[in-house]
Every structure is written in C-alpha cells, then in structure tokens.
Coordinates of C-alpha atoms and ligand atoms in Angstrom, one line a residue:
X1 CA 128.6 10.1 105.4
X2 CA 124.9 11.2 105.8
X3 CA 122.4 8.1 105.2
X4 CA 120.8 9.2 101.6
X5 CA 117.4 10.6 101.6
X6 CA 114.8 9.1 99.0
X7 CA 113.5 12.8 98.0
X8 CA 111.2 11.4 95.7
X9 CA 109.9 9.6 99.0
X10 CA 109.5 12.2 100.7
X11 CA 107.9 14.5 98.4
X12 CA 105.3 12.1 97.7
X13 CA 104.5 11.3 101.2
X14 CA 103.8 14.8 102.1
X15 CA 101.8 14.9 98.7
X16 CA 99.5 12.2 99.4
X17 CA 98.7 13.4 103.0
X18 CA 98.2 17.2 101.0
X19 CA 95.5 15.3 99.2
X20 CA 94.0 13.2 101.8
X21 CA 93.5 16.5 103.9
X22 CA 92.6 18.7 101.0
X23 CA 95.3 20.4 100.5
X24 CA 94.7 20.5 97.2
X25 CA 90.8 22.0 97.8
X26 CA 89.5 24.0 94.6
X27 CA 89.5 27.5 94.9
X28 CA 86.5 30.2 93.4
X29 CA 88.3 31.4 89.7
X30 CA 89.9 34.1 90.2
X31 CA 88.6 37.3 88.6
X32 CA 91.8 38.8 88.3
X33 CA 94.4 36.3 87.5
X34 CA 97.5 38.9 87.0
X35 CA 96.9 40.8 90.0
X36 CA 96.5 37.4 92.0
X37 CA 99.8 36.5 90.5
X38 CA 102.0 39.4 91.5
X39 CA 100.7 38.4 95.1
X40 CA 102.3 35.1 94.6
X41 CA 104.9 36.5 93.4
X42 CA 105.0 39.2 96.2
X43 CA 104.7 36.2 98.5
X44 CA 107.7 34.7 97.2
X45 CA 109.9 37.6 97.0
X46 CA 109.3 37.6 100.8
X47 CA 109.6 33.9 101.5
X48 CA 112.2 32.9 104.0
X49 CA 110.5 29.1 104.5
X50 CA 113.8 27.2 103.3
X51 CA 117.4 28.2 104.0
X52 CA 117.4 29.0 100.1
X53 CA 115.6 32.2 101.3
X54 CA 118.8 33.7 102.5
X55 CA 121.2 32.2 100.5
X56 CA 119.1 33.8 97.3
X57 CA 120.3 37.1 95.6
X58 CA 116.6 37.4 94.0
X59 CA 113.4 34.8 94.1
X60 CA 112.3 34.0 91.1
X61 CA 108.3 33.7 91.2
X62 CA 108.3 33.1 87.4
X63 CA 106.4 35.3 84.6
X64 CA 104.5 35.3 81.7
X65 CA 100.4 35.5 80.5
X66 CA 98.5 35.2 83.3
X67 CA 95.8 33.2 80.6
X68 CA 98.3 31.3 79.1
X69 CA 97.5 28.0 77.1
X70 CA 101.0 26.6 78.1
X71 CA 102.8 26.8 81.2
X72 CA 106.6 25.6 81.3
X73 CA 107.8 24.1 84.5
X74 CA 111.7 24.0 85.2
X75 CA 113.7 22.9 88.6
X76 CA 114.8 25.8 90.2
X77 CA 116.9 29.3 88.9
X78 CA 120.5 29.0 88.2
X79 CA 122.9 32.2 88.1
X80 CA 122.4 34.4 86.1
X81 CA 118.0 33.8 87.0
X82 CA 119.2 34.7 91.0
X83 CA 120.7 37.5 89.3
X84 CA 117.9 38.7 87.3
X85 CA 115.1 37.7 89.4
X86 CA 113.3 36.4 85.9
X87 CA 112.9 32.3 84.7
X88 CA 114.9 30.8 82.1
X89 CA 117.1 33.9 81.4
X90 CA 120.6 32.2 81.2
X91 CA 121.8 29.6 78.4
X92 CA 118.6 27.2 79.3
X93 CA 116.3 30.2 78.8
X94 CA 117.5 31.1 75.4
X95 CA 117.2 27.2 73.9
X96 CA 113.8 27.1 75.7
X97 CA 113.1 31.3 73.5
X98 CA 114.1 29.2 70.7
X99 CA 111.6 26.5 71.2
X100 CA 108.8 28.4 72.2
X101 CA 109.7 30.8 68.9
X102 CA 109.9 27.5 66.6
X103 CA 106.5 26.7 67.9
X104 CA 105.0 29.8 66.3
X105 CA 104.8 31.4 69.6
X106 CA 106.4 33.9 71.9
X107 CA 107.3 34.1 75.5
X108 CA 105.1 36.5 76.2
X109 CA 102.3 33.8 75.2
X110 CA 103.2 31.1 77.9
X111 CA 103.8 31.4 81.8
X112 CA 107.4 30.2 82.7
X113 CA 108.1 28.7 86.4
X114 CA 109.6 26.5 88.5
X115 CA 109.8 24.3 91.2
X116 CA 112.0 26.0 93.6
X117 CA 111.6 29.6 93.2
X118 CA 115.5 30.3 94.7
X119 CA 118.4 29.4 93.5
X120 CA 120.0 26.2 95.1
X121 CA 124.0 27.0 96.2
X122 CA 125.9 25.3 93.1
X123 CA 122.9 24.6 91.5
X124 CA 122.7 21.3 93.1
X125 CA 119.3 18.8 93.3
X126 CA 116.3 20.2 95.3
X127 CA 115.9 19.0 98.4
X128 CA 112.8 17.8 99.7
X129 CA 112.0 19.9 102.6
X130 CA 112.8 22.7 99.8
X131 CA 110.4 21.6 97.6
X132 CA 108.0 20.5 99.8
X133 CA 108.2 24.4 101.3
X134 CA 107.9 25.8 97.7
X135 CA 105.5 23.6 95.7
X136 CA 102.5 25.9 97.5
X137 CA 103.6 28.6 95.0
X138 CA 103.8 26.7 92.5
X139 CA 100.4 24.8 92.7
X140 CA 98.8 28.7 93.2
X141 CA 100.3 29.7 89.9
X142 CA 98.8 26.2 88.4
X143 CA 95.7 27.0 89.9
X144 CA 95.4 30.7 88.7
X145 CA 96.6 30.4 85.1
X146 CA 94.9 26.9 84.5
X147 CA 96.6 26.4 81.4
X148 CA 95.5 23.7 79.0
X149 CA 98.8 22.1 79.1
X150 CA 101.5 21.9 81.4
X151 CA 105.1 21.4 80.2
X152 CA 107.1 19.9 82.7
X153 CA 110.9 20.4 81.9
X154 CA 113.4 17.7 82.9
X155 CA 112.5 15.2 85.7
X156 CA 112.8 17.0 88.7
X157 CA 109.6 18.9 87.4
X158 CA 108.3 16.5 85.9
X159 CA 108.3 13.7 89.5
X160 CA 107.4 16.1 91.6
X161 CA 104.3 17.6 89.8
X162 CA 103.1 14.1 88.8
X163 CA 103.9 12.5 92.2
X164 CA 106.2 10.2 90.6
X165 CA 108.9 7.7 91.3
X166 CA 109.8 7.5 87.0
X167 CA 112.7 8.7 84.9
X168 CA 112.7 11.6 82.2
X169 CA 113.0 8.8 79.8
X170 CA 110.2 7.3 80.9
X171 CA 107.9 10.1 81.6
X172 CA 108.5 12.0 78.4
X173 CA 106.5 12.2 75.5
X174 CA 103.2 11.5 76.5
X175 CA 100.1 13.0 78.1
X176 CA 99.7 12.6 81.6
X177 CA 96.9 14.4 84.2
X178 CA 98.1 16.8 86.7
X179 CA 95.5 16.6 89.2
X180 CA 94.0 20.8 90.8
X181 CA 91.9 19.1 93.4
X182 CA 88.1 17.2 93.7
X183 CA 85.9 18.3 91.6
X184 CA 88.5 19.8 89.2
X185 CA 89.3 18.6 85.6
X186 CA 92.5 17.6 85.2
X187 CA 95.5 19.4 83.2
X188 CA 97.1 17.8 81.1
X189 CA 100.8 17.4 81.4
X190 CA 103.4 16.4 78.8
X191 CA 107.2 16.3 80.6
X192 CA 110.0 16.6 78.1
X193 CA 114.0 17.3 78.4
X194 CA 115.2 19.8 80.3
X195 CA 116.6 22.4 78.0
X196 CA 119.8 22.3 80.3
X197 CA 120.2 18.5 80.0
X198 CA 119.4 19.3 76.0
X199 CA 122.1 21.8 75.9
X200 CA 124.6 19.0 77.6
X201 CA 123.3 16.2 75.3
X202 CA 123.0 18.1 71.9
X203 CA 122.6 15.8 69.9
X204 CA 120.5 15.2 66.6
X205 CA 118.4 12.7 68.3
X206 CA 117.4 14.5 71.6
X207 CA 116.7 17.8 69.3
X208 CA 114.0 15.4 67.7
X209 CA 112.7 14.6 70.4
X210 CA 112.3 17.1 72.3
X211 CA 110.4 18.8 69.1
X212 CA 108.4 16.0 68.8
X213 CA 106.7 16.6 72.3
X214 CA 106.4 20.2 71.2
X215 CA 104.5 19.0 68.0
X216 CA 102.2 17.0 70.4
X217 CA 101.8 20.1 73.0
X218 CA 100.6 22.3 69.2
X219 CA 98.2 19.4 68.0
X220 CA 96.9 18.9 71.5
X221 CA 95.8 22.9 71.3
X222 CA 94.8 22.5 67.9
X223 CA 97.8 25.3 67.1
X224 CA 99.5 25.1 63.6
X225 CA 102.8 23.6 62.6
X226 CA 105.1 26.6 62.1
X227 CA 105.6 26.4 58.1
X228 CA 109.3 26.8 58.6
X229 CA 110.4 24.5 61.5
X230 CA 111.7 21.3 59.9
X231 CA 113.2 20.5 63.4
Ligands
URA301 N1 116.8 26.1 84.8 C1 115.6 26.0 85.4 O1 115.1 24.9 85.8 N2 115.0 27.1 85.7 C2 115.4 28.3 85.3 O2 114.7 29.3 85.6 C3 116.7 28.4 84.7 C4 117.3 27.2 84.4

C-alpha cells in the first residue's frame, strides 16, 4: 500500500514558500469586482491543472455578490454541483439556504465557494497537489470580494485557508485572521461544521452549534438577530 501523504503537510509547505516569495502580494482594488469574477470563473471553467480537470462534468467557480459581507467556503462540489456547475446545490446546499435564510439573509447576499472547484471521483478527500493547483482561484475570489467575514465550512476549508494542522472541533467557533498579503488587513475567519457532516450528525447539539457561530458571524457585522429563529 502507498506510504500515506501528510496533505496538511504539504499544503502548508507550499503555503509558507507562497508567502515567503509573495505569492500572496496585494493587488490594486479592483474596479469591477463582478466582471473580474466571471474571469475567474472563466479561468476555471477552462482549468485542466489537476487530473480533476477531466474527470469533471462541470467546474464549479462558485457564485454569489461580488460585494458580499460573508463569503462561505466548502471542500470541493459533490454530484449533483458537477452536474449543475453551481456551489452547494445538492442536500448540503439546501441546509446551508436554510442557514443563510435563518440568518435574515439570502443567497444572493453572500458569495459561495470552495476549495477545489471540481468534483473529486467518489467525493473522496482533496489531495494536495489538487488543492495546492486550485487554491489560486480561490485566494482571487478572496481577494476580489474581500468580505468582512469568511466562513469556512467543515475542516478541509477551514486547514487549508488558515494554514492549519487543527481539527473542526478545535477550530470552530471562534474568530481567526485569514491573512490577503503585506500590507493588507486581515479577514476575519470563523470555521464552523460542514453542513454535510451537520446533515450526518443531526443532532440537537451540533444544530446549536453551528447556529451559535452564525450568531457570532451576525454580531460581528453588527446584523440583527432574525426575530423568529429560536435555533
Ligand atoms: N459540499 C461542498 O463542500 N461544496 C459544495 O459545493 C457542495 C457540497
């Protein structure tokens, strides 16, 4: 059997050497976020760095307000997102409508995306030469939109945009900084459950939490409590 690769490793090897070389060097605001945006998103719908490139139905660049406040970040499409070509379409998707809805806001208020931008075979883990060929698109979209908050969905988002070795259990719930570049103000990140592992683990207690980082994510933005969600 193949020796095990530390992804995690990996991942943050090649980030630390992105940000020692300046990789991660601030670019001019953009005037035109949405148009910049579909060229991402044109870029990705051509992308054939990774074998996912031909093993893909559709890319999935992601989609939503180009000046979002909030930006969810998932792992990678599953089926019925290949099919579609749109985020969080399938069962995940609909939870994560129903907690963007209980947060007194709509989809077409936030940017949704992911870390891979093709569906994995299977939908198994991301491997790191995948993400490590994908996370450019990702860091654009970052950098375009510039949201105040980042929501980082499950831990396979959540490690890889905080560089980061912890476990969902560990990470969520709090504030942490997602670093643009020198000279750049950090944005802050909060990484909850994935709505997938949510929809596995249903249970009273993981529903609370989950809403609980929401709650923080609305206070943080200085957004009202929906009158109605007694989540
Ligand atoms: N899970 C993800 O992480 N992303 C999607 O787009 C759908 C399901």
């Amino acid at each position: 059997m193949a020796k095990d690769v530390d992804i995690g490793k990996v991942v943050r090897q090649h980030l630390e050497m992105e940000q020692l070389f300046g990789g991660f060097a601030p670019k001019e605001p953009s005037v035109d976020a949405g148009a910049e945006l579909e060229k991402v998103a044109d870029e990705v719908r051509c992308c054939r760095k990774c074998e996912l490139g031909s093993s893909r139905t559709n890319a999935v660049p992601g989609e939503g307000n180009p000046r979002a406040r909030i930006m969810f970040v998932g792992e990678a499409p599953g089926a019925d997102e290949d099919a579609q070509g749109r985020p969080f379409v399938g069962r995940a998707g609909q939870l994560l409508d129903k907690v963007i809805a209980a947060m007194g806001l709509r989809r077409s208020d936030v940017f949704i995306g992911n870390v891979l931008k093709c569906r994995p075979p299977e939908n198994r883990d991301p491997r790191a030469e995948e993400i490590i060929s994908c996370l450019p698109y990702l860091q654009g979209q970052i950098e375009l939109i510039n949201p105040e908050i980042i929501v980082a969905l499950g831990a396979h988002a959540a490690r890889t945009l905080l560089n980061s070795t912890k476990s969902i259990g560990q990470l969520r719930g709090q504030f942490h900084e997602y670093h643009l570049g020198i000279g750049r103000p950090p944005i802050k990140l909060l990484a909850t459950y994935h709505t997938a592992y949510l929809l596995r683990n249903y249970s009273p207690e993981n529903r609370r939490r989950v809403w609980e980082d929401m709650k923080k994510v609305l206070a943080e933005l200085g957004l009202p409590l929906p009158e109605h969600s007694s989540r």
